[in-house]
XYZ file of C-alpha atoms in Angstrom:
694
model
C 136.495 68.261 92.060
C 133.921 69.248 89.400
C 130.365 70.196 90.993
C 127.225 68.726 89.482
C 125.169 71.520 88.096
C 121.974 69.645 88.830
C 123.064 69.488 92.593
C 123.701 73.231 92.933
C 121.334 75.997 94.304
C 122.307 79.591 94.314
C 119.772 81.310 96.701
C 119.739 84.478 98.960
C 117.596 85.283 102.062
C 115.908 88.630 101.802
C 113.468 90.479 104.009
C 112.489 93.712 105.826
C 114.919 94.632 108.763
C 114.704 92.596 111.861
C 112.601 89.802 110.412
C 115.289 87.207 111.370
C 117.301 86.746 107.940
C 120.587 86.446 109.780
C 119.219 84.073 112.562
C 117.806 81.898 109.845
C 121.294 81.939 108.083
C 123.044 81.107 111.354
C 120.638 78.068 111.854
C 121.478 76.974 108.308
C 125.177 77.026 109.043
C 124.742 75.029 112.328
C 122.476 72.254 110.851
C 124.609 71.902 107.654
C 127.663 71.315 109.860
C 129.372 74.458 108.668
C 129.480 75.911 112.012
C 129.902 73.983 115.281
C 127.990 76.455 117.437
C 125.210 79.015 116.849
C 126.190 82.737 116.645
C 123.394 84.973 117.858
C 122.657 88.281 116.314
C 121.652 89.872 119.488
C 125.115 88.852 121.049
C 127.035 90.258 118.040
C 128.295 86.921 117.361
C 126.509 86.141 114.182
C 129.020 84.541 111.660
C 127.398 86.261 108.594
C 127.646 89.732 110.228
C 131.429 89.748 110.272
C 131.877 93.596 110.108
C 132.708 95.443 113.140
C 129.706 97.803 112.439
C 127.375 95.004 111.804
C 128.329 93.409 115.210
C 127.935 96.621 117.067
C 124.532 97.721 115.575
C 123.138 94.085 115.352
C 122.205 94.584 111.761
C 123.472 93.212 108.366
C 125.143 96.047 106.511
C 126.811 94.041 103.650
C 125.606 90.986 101.668
C 127.639 88.096 103.056
C 128.257 84.776 101.053
C 129.013 81.295 102.134
C 128.562 77.728 100.755
C 127.012 74.695 102.611
C 126.176 71.081 101.766
C 122.763 69.657 102.374
C 121.315 66.305 101.395
C 124.001 65.962 98.764
C 123.559 69.286 97.140
C 126.012 72.369 97.113
C 124.271 75.477 98.358
C 125.668 78.924 97.699
C 123.982 81.164 100.162
C 123.951 85.084 100.353
C 122.401 86.775 103.274
C 121.354 90.298 102.475
C 120.617 93.532 104.443
C 117.093 94.589 105.462
C 117.871 98.268 106.051
C 116.742 100.607 103.155
C 120.153 102.304 103.244
C 121.766 99.279 101.953
C 119.173 98.034 99.366
C 122.064 98.071 96.857
C 123.273 94.784 98.487
C 119.865 93.115 97.709
C 119.742 94.661 94.211
C 123.011 92.962 93.055
C 122.379 89.741 94.970
C 119.049 89.449 93.151
C 120.756 89.770 89.854
C 122.927 86.725 90.384
C 120.531 84.383 92.342
C 118.565 81.570 91.091
C 116.186 81.708 93.943
C 115.140 83.463 97.055
C 113.861 82.782 100.505
C 111.786 85.773 101.607
C 111.527 85.897 105.363
C 108.528 87.746 107.107
C 108.102 88.351 110.829
C 104.799 86.429 111.850
C 104.090 89.656 114.086
C 105.042 92.374 111.663
C 104.003 90.655 108.505
C 104.636 92.644 105.273
C 106.501 95.733 106.101
C 108.048 98.585 104.106
C 111.173 97.029 102.963
C 109.360 93.639 102.525
C 107.778 95.364 99.520
C 111.095 96.795 98.273
C 112.864 93.364 98.213
C 109.906 91.521 96.555
C 110.037 94.167 93.774
C 113.536 93.644 93.323
C 113.149 89.829 93.110
C 110.373 90.573 90.589
C 112.679 92.796 88.485
C 115.178 90.017 88.126
C 112.625 87.226 87.904
C 113.889 85.439 90.933
C 111.808 82.286 91.920
C 111.133 82.472 95.631
C 109.643 80.746 98.609
C 108.359 82.357 101.856
C 109.290 81.607 105.460
C 107.183 83.047 108.026
C 109.561 83.347 111.042
C 109.233 84.258 114.684
C 106.040 81.975 115.192
C 107.311 81.907 118.965
C 106.468 85.647 119.511
C 103.184 86.926 121.214
C 100.781 88.090 118.482
C 102.193 85.797 115.854
C 99.707 85.193 112.978
C 100.606 83.047 110.218
C 97.511 83.112 108.158
C 97.209 86.895 108.649
C 100.811 87.314 106.972
C 99.713 84.949 104.117
C 96.814 87.236 103.319
C 99.067 90.311 103.405
C 101.417 88.770 100.897
C 98.271 88.297 98.602
C 97.061 91.951 99.395
C 100.099 93.979 99.527
C 102.559 92.214 97.422
C 100.249 90.886 94.715
C 101.912 87.537 95.444
C 100.359 84.067 95.180
C 101.264 82.348 98.453
C 100.591 78.468 98.642
C 100.816 77.072 102.111
C 102.733 73.826 102.328
C 103.415 74.053 106.046
C 101.550 75.783 108.893
C 102.518 75.978 112.595
C 100.940 73.909 115.394
C 100.336 76.577 118.084
C 102.022 79.941 118.223
C 103.744 82.255 120.785
C 104.736 80.189 124.017
C 102.647 77.327 122.783
C 104.464 76.730 119.492
C 104.826 73.012 119.437
C 106.091 72.203 115.841
C 105.220 72.562 112.139
C 102.502 70.635 110.185
C 103.925 69.573 106.796
C 101.202 69.259 104.214
C 103.257 67.470 101.700
C 104.540 64.755 103.986
C 101.203 65.123 106.055
C 103.089 64.791 109.235
C 103.521 66.855 112.352
C 107.306 67.843 112.686
C 108.769 68.417 116.182
C 112.340 69.604 116.870
C 113.921 67.892 119.629
C 117.394 67.845 121.284
C 119.409 70.796 122.762
C 119.292 72.863 119.564
C 116.478 71.473 117.649
C 118.843 69.129 115.753
C 116.573 66.203 115.947
C 113.429 66.358 113.668
C 110.921 63.863 114.844
C 107.741 63.220 112.747
C 104.342 62.391 114.392
C 101.037 61.743 113.045
C 98.931 64.992 112.690
C 96.888 65.322 115.976
C 93.081 64.954 115.592
C 92.286 68.587 116.505
C 94.570 69.714 113.500
C 93.399 67.045 110.847
C 90.506 68.939 109.398
C 92.418 72.072 108.820
C 95.539 70.139 107.490
C 93.268 68.186 105.103
C 91.564 71.441 103.906
C 94.891 73.075 103.296
C 96.349 70.108 101.468
C 93.402 69.980 99.165
C 93.991 73.609 98.485
C 97.715 73.027 97.752
C 96.925 70.019 95.504
C 94.348 72.152 93.437
C 97.085 74.979 93.111
C 99.704 72.507 91.873
C 97.459 70.361 89.545
C 95.772 73.335 87.781
C 99.142 74.288 86.222
C 100.008 70.770 84.988
C 97.594 68.810 82.750
C 99.094 65.347 83.710
C 98.814 66.177 87.439
C 95.348 67.390 87.002
C 94.259 64.247 85.404
C 95.662 62.115 88.027
C 94.108 64.167 90.760
C 90.805 63.894 89.076
C 91.134 60.207 88.781
C 92.623 59.451 92.270
C 91.353 62.414 94.379
C 94.907 62.801 95.510
C 98.612 63.131 94.459
C 101.526 60.960 95.651
C 104.419 62.512 97.640
C 106.491 62.451 94.667
C 104.129 64.128 92.295
C 103.249 66.893 94.725
C 107.023 67.652 95.172
C 107.504 67.845 91.365
C 104.327 70.045 90.946
C 105.340 72.506 93.602
C 108.976 72.615 91.982
C 107.452 73.492 88.530
C 105.165 76.123 90.092
C 108.221 77.764 91.857
C 110.370 77.737 88.749
C 107.815 79.165 86.552
C 106.755 82.023 88.967
C 103.223 80.668 89.259
C 103.280 80.729 93.074
C 105.358 81.013 96.302
C 105.262 78.017 98.811
C 104.832 79.115 102.338
C 106.802 77.518 105.280
C 106.570 78.386 109.036
C 108.880 78.261 112.051
C 111.177 80.172 114.543
C 114.756 80.317 113.708
C 115.515 81.573 117.083
C 113.782 78.725 118.911
C 115.270 76.170 116.316
C 112.114 75.264 114.899
C 111.395 74.641 111.120
C 114.897 75.257 109.671
C 115.733 71.745 108.475
C 112.420 71.561 106.506
C 113.340 74.820 104.957
C 116.738 73.374 103.672
C 114.841 70.482 102.457
C 112.504 72.673 100.605
C 115.431 74.780 98.943
C 116.828 71.656 97.649
C 113.408 70.246 96.394
C 111.848 73.346 94.916
C 114.246 76.050 93.936
C 115.818 75.551 90.496
C 119.428 74.617 89.642
C 121.527 76.820 87.274
C 120.504 74.918 84.123
C 116.718 75.082 85.054
C 116.810 78.873 85.481
C 118.545 79.341 81.928
C 115.790 77.096 80.512
C 113.289 79.824 81.985
C 115.074 83.074 81.693
C 118.285 83.263 79.645
C 120.495 86.152 80.127
C 121.117 88.007 77.023
C 124.619 89.025 76.160
C 126.046 91.324 73.454
C 128.435 89.651 71.284
C 131.230 92.361 70.673
C 132.498 90.485 67.602
C 129.302 89.658 65.672
C 127.251 92.689 67.225
C 124.380 89.993 67.691
C 122.754 89.267 71.081
C 123.126 85.819 72.008
C 122.033 83.723 75.113
C 124.455 82.310 77.637
C 124.354 78.495 78.308
C 125.573 76.936 81.590
C 128.209 74.910 79.769
C 131.566 74.586 81.498
C 133.301 74.002 78.270
C 131.831 77.150 76.468
C 133.732 80.487 76.453
C 133.779 82.287 79.791
C 130.921 84.578 80.691
C 131.152 85.844 84.301
C 129.578 88.803 85.994
C 131.142 90.984 88.824
C 128.299 91.554 91.242
C 130.095 92.992 94.118
C 133.469 94.399 95.181
C 134.349 94.196 98.809
C 137.487 95.410 100.915
C 138.419 92.894 103.467
C 141.416 94.144 105.340
C 144.360 94.580 102.908
C 142.615 92.424 100.249
C 140.070 93.530 97.691
C 137.547 90.741 96.534
C 135.496 90.874 93.463
C 132.500 88.473 93.644
C 131.417 86.732 90.458
C 128.718 84.622 89.115
C 129.937 82.315 86.346
C 127.086 81.973 83.851
C 129.138 80.129 81.120
C 132.466 78.458 80.686
C 135.093 77.913 83.597
C 137.155 80.535 85.536
C 140.493 79.012 86.817
C 142.888 80.541 89.320
C 145.715 82.425 87.582
C 143.646 82.995 84.394
C 144.290 86.146 82.379
C 140.759 87.486 81.589
C 139.404 90.473 79.778
C 136.838 93.188 80.761
C 135.037 94.167 77.609
C 133.253 97.115 79.457
C 136.717 98.687 79.881
C 138.611 96.928 77.163
C 141.193 95.896 79.671
C 142.993 92.710 80.529
C 142.860 91.537 84.243
C 144.558 88.676 86.136
C 142.424 86.467 88.365
C 145.322 85.931 90.563
C 143.337 83.713 93.174
C 140.014 82.352 93.409
C 138.294 81.831 96.784
C 135.195 80.502 98.292
C 133.864 82.863 101.240
C 132.431 81.782 104.430
C 131.545 85.235 105.808
C 135.126 86.843 106.153
C 137.049 83.391 105.875
C 138.534 82.608 102.578
C 139.426 79.271 101.148
C 141.321 79.016 97.965
C 139.817 77.060 95.012
C 141.394 75.961 91.678
C 138.391 76.911 89.481
C 134.720 77.787 89.283
C 132.326 76.271 86.724
C 129.351 77.627 85.189
C 126.604 78.029 87.545
C 128.877 78.606 90.551
C 129.615 81.800 92.677
C 133.139 82.703 93.956
C 135.382 85.688 94.573
C 138.404 86.835 92.809
C 141.629 88.342 94.374
C 143.638 90.466 92.020
C 141.306 92.449 89.846
C 142.573 95.957 89.644
C 139.969 98.183 87.814
C 136.742 95.755 86.796
C 133.850 97.033 88.645
C 130.495 95.930 89.901
C 128.097 95.137 86.915
C 131.075 94.387 84.499
C 131.676 91.179 82.572
C 134.697 88.913 82.340
C 135.212 87.007 78.956
C 138.041 85.873 76.808
C 139.672 88.616 74.746
C 139.014 86.614 71.413
C 135.416 86.043 72.393
C 134.147 89.133 74.072
C 130.690 89.653 75.493
C 128.826 91.871 77.825
C 126.364 90.509 80.098
C 123.266 92.605 81.251
C 124.518 94.774 84.145
C 122.973 96.052 87.278
C 121.006 99.098 87.915
C 121.160 101.065 91.168
C 119.101 103.811 92.842
C 120.520 107.311 92.749
C 121.734 108.626 96.224
C 119.164 110.941 98.015
C 121.380 112.488 100.742
C 124.718 114.291 100.843
C 127.053 115.952 103.160
C 130.473 117.671 103.170
C 133.531 115.788 104.266
C 137.150 116.977 105.017
C 140.289 115.433 106.616
C 141.216 116.456 110.173
C 144.746 117.046 109.084
C 146.754 117.559 106.118
C 148.336 114.330 106.697
C 145.077 112.504 106.267
C 144.185 114.311 103.008
C 145.739 111.678 100.673
C 144.522 108.829 102.744
C 141.016 110.255 102.620
C 141.059 110.333 98.900
C 142.325 106.858 98.742
C 139.678 105.504 101.237
C 136.820 107.303 99.376
C 138.021 105.887 95.945
C 137.881 102.251 97.572
C 134.331 102.880 99.126
C 133.070 104.286 95.944
C 134.309 101.329 93.818
C 132.752 99.018 96.591
C 129.465 100.748 96.614
C 127.608 101.863 93.592
C 125.288 103.984 95.741
C 128.008 105.900 97.357
C 129.082 109.048 95.280
C 131.644 111.921 95.698
C 132.392 115.055 93.915
C 133.818 118.629 94.656
C 131.291 121.376 94.905
C 132.206 123.927 92.206
C 130.864 126.910 94.218
C 132.463 126.212 97.694
C 135.326 123.736 96.740
C 134.033 121.429 99.503
C 134.496 117.468 99.004
C 130.819 116.307 99.133
C 129.799 112.612 99.593
C 126.391 111.290 98.685
C 124.649 108.077 99.784
C 121.175 106.437 100.417
C 120.442 107.691 103.986
C 121.863 109.059 107.187
C 122.714 105.564 108.458
C 124.554 104.666 105.093
C 126.950 107.716 105.363
C 127.472 107.256 109.195
C 128.581 103.770 108.544
C 130.910 104.604 105.718
C 132.388 107.426 107.984
C 132.969 104.800 110.595
C 134.575 102.331 108.174
C 137.023 105.038 106.986
C 138.168 105.351 110.463
C 138.181 101.626 111.312
C 139.205 100.008 108.084
C 141.356 102.856 106.402
C 142.590 104.670 109.634
C 141.415 108.107 108.372
C 139.729 110.476 110.692
C 137.416 113.073 109.069
C 135.113 115.785 109.903
C 131.697 115.794 108.283
C 128.887 118.385 107.794
C 125.362 117.847 108.564
C 123.493 115.680 106.066
C 121.783 117.605 103.146
C 119.002 116.497 100.807
C 119.916 115.729 97.150
C 117.310 118.210 95.442
C 116.771 117.934 91.706
C 115.156 120.405 89.145
C 112.923 119.572 86.411
C 111.060 121.150 83.434
C 107.283 121.444 82.924
C 106.973 123.021 79.437
C 108.263 122.265 75.847
C 109.968 124.859 73.694
C 112.346 125.226 70.852
C 115.503 127.517 71.007
C 118.577 128.224 68.974
C 121.885 128.264 70.556
C 124.288 130.110 68.337
C 127.734 130.506 69.772
C 129.865 132.975 67.533
C 133.241 134.170 68.705
C 135.735 135.928 66.714
C 139.354 136.323 68.136
C 142.586 137.247 66.464
C 142.980 133.984 64.461
C 140.291 131.438 63.838
C 137.060 132.024 65.550
C 134.320 129.768 66.950
C 131.075 128.894 65.352
C 128.379 126.645 66.566
C 124.673 126.782 65.630
C 122.135 124.290 66.926
C 118.354 124.397 67.248
C 117.108 122.253 70.063
C 113.659 121.066 71.051
C 113.137 120.508 74.754
C 110.272 118.785 76.483
C 109.614 116.994 79.749
C 109.839 113.316 79.889
C 106.739 111.430 80.411
C 106.066 109.460 83.707
C 106.598 106.254 81.654
C 109.852 107.348 80.455
C 110.909 108.229 83.760
C 109.947 104.801 85.118
C 112.593 103.338 82.762
C 115.209 104.990 84.728
C 116.021 107.641 82.225
C 116.686 111.312 83.374
C 117.877 112.718 79.983
C 117.105 111.610 76.635
C 118.832 112.587 73.481
C 117.668 112.450 69.953
C 118.762 113.810 66.423
C 116.382 114.715 63.683
C 118.708 116.709 61.454
C 117.581 116.725 57.781
C 119.753 117.689 54.936
C 122.887 117.476 56.819
C 122.861 121.111 58.142
C 125.334 119.819 61.017
C 127.785 117.038 60.291
C 127.425 113.961 62.601
C 130.838 114.424 64.269
C 129.402 117.418 66.162
C 126.214 115.870 67.529
C 128.022 114.323 70.614
C 129.600 117.813 71.357
C 126.084 119.345 71.509
C 124.732 116.779 73.699
C 127.802 116.944 75.972
C 127.213 120.725 76.353
C 123.511 120.355 77.079
C 124.246 117.740 79.811
C 126.862 119.814 81.283
C 124.546 122.930 81.571
C 121.599 120.900 82.991
C 123.951 119.495 85.646
C 124.577 123.180 86.893
C 120.879 123.732 87.529
C 118.832 126.859 87.235
C 116.658 127.554 90.244
C 118.875 126.442 93.280
C 122.001 124.917 91.479
C 120.793 121.406 91.566
C 120.743 119.064 88.389
C 117.855 119.426 86.183
C 116.365 115.912 85.318
C 113.448 114.704 83.229
C 114.477 116.382 79.900
C 114.189 115.203 76.431
C 116.235 117.170 73.849
C 115.977 116.826 69.994
C 118.679 118.355 67.738
C 116.395 119.475 64.663
C 118.593 122.062 62.874
C 121.575 124.298 62.885
C 124.476 125.529 60.790
C 128.151 125.281 60.534
C 131.241 127.540 59.362
C 133.666 126.008 57.035
C 136.698 127.299 58.962
C 135.356 128.264 62.576
C 133.145 125.321 63.598
C 134.733 122.840 65.978
C 133.548 120.321 68.704
C 134.384 122.971 71.348
C 132.129 125.597 69.527
C 129.288 123.226 69.291
C 129.485 122.121 72.970
C 129.046 125.896 73.828
C 126.048 126.170 71.444
C 124.492 123.280 73.502
C 125.146 124.915 76.728
C 123.856 128.189 75.244
C 120.598 126.638 74.121
C 119.890 125.332 77.657
C 120.506 128.745 79.155
C 118.232 130.473 76.620
C 115.451 127.770 77.192
C 115.274 127.934 80.901
C 112.938 130.873 80.950
C 110.468 129.157 78.638
C 110.813 125.530 80.200
C 108.884 126.291 83.518
C 111.833 124.876 85.702
C 110.715 123.669 89.142
C 112.653 122.580 92.216
C 111.913 118.792 93.334
C 112.611 116.966 96.616
C 112.839 113.353 97.330
C 110.006 111.877 99.109
C 110.149 108.683 101.211
C 107.503 105.881 101.681
C 107.301 105.566 105.460
C 105.830 102.980 107.719
C 105.610 103.380 111.426
C 104.681 100.615 113.808
C 103.379 101.636 117.169
C 101.481 100.623 120.206
C 97.853 101.836 119.769
C 97.991 104.361 122.390
C 100.679 106.455 120.488
C 98.938 106.415 117.258
C 97.525 109.830 117.538
C 100.841 111.397 118.573
C 102.803 109.902 115.814
C 100.245 110.785 113.170
C 100.175 114.364 114.468
C 104.102 114.420 114.347
C 104.209 113.043 110.772
C 101.528 115.537 109.599
C 103.607 118.372 111.018
C 106.386 117.199 108.555
C 104.064 117.589 105.605
C 103.402 113.784 105.337
C 100.564 112.321 103.345
C 99.100 109.500 105.405
C 97.716 106.632 103.130
C 96.785 104.024 105.483
C 96.534 103.044 109.049
C 95.998 99.487 109.995
C 95.260 97.965 113.267
C 96.832 94.691 114.099
C 95.657 93.624 117.575
C 97.368 96.243 120.098
C 99.666 97.581 117.560
C 98.914 100.014 114.670
C 100.737 100.400 111.339
C 100.810 103.912 109.850
C 101.801 104.060 106.179
C 102.443 107.261 104.131
C 104.710 109.444 102.289
C 107.024 112.268 103.552
C 109.674 114.471 102.373
C 113.213 113.273 103.303
C 114.327 116.640 104.294
C 111.865 116.522 107.195
C 112.926 113.055 108.507
C 116.540 113.669 109.679
C 116.738 112.631 113.384
C 113.290 111.314 113.343
C 114.492 108.056 115.178
C 115.096 110.200 118.423
C 111.711 111.936 118.082
C 109.765 108.771 117.724
C 111.447 107.201 120.703
C 110.444 110.223 122.735
C 106.830 110.104 121.337
C 106.399 106.352 122.171
C 108.521 105.775 125.199
C 110.822 103.803 122.826
C 108.269 101.441 121.932
C 107.634 102.573 118.185
C 109.678 101.782 115.187
C 109.818 103.109 111.565
C 111.263 102.280 108.173
C 111.508 104.273 104.969
C 112.376 103.647 101.405
C 112.818 106.113 98.443
C 109.636 107.189 96.714
C 109.435 109.823 94.028
C 110.754 113.305 93.538
C 107.903 115.946 94.044
C 107.856 119.602 93.636
C 108.923 121.739 96.533
C 106.323 124.319 97.805
C 106.929 127.709 96.356
C 107.187 129.171 99.974
C 110.286 127.055 100.620
C 112.160 127.355 97.217
C 114.091 130.506 98.097
C 115.230 129.030 101.508
C 116.577 126.037 99.835
C 118.201 127.979 97.057
C 120.098 130.089 99.527
C 121.346 126.861 101.349
C 122.135 125.208 98.089
């Protein structure tokens, strides 16, 4: 049966680790009737955490998808990880979502990874709502979190609910739109009962409702006129105004509750339906541009099930013996058994089977129409970020960008029998995870794997054993250093070699300069330009020169790590009628880099991490001392009652094994989170040591 696109919502739940995202998801599954019992994260029984690693660790590692029905609407829900090592899962989810619920802990507030996921939602223009969770915890402070969202995230939170009480005295939720007190009765809070707002809360509720109406009305002239005439807005007008504000990124409505105590989840579901956009409305606001391969002309997609297919693969996942490709259909209709085309690779693929996912459970479907999310069984080579379209109407949707790995380690099979199995397992994991890479070290011949952190590589190692039955030895984690240049120069790379027959002749003059900070922020590590005048070098050799430069930069200069942040311009050169070739000009490009190194001021860089520690007040001094000993730059300490938040930046290489050290310093009561920051120069005193290790 075809789905009504106006009755669809594609949303995700995103947050800092341990804010309660998966617990919120579990309650959604229970109240929508998808599950008949509640699975608790702390018991390893959460439906959405289906992987063995997730159940054992009590954290979400991979984004899990499901579909539920609520109030006559079809909801596609993606529960994402909060740990920074798995931030790619949030990145690809944000790319295909029409809305998000950002969950905050009422005690922890805005934490390190909260900032990361908020920026990811900004990057992909995802409308969002805020759910302040864990209002049952001692020290919960709803309004303090609202202020932190303004201050630290530059958000525009607008309160539409606030809690009555907090901690052990949490009684319910006061809703400002309905202007009622909601209490959640029954064994599992399944009975939402409405009461008049108590006298002692009436003044606060009235004040906040007036603020809400002013925020809503000031963005809509009709609503503002009605507000000025009547001094109030009706329920329907207020709902409409909030919906428009969310969809146009003007503000984020804030709700409250405690998922663990079954408080506030049903109103959250109502708000998702009422305020988050449907797929058509998202396209009205923010159309995804595609590149029309036949007309070479960018055109927008349209959520029309009868138009030519446009579907984006946003995730590849191995589940047992089955590989699933998760897709968002932006235009047209994808049918089970369809022969589709991947323009990125210029290959045909067969969508053998279409399924809807409920965590690890699969349900076959016949088709997925524009606006829907499903998974395909049977794709052989199409990868994350690639497009599916008809061969006779090709188009490429805007892809997904991922962070570069910051940590690496050597890996080898424990036996020769495992050698081939290891190669196959790593190939599958690399296809599944865009932030996981592998390569052979040219100096040692070792197989090196790279990822986003210690936990990331540890989980992948365990998955190789559990999912692929491959046992491997791994080395100690190593930092992925980089090198960069600090000065501009111009050099001539002239490769001339005469052998018995035809020789080799390649001559290229290259200008090198460091990339600016703004250019680096765009994600470029190497920029290539040509400024040849008079045709001194034919165009067919340009790419060969560029390839030679890239190959030589990858070898490094100071310590053998890739050189990044380089702008190279081909300005002149010469050719030989007989001896010039692509190989000769590639060698000329390599030679130019080698000659330029001594003039470019090459320096070694190391990755720094933004770190945030949350500790009981009495351990603050010890923890700041330990961070300072690791070359940290402390930027802020913030007291929240008896807890102190310490924020700063620290080199990644100093933080290996810090979890154990932090437990020792705080009697196991402190916690920390990290996220990638910038690359910064390595102190001169450490360069020689790192070069020897490299």
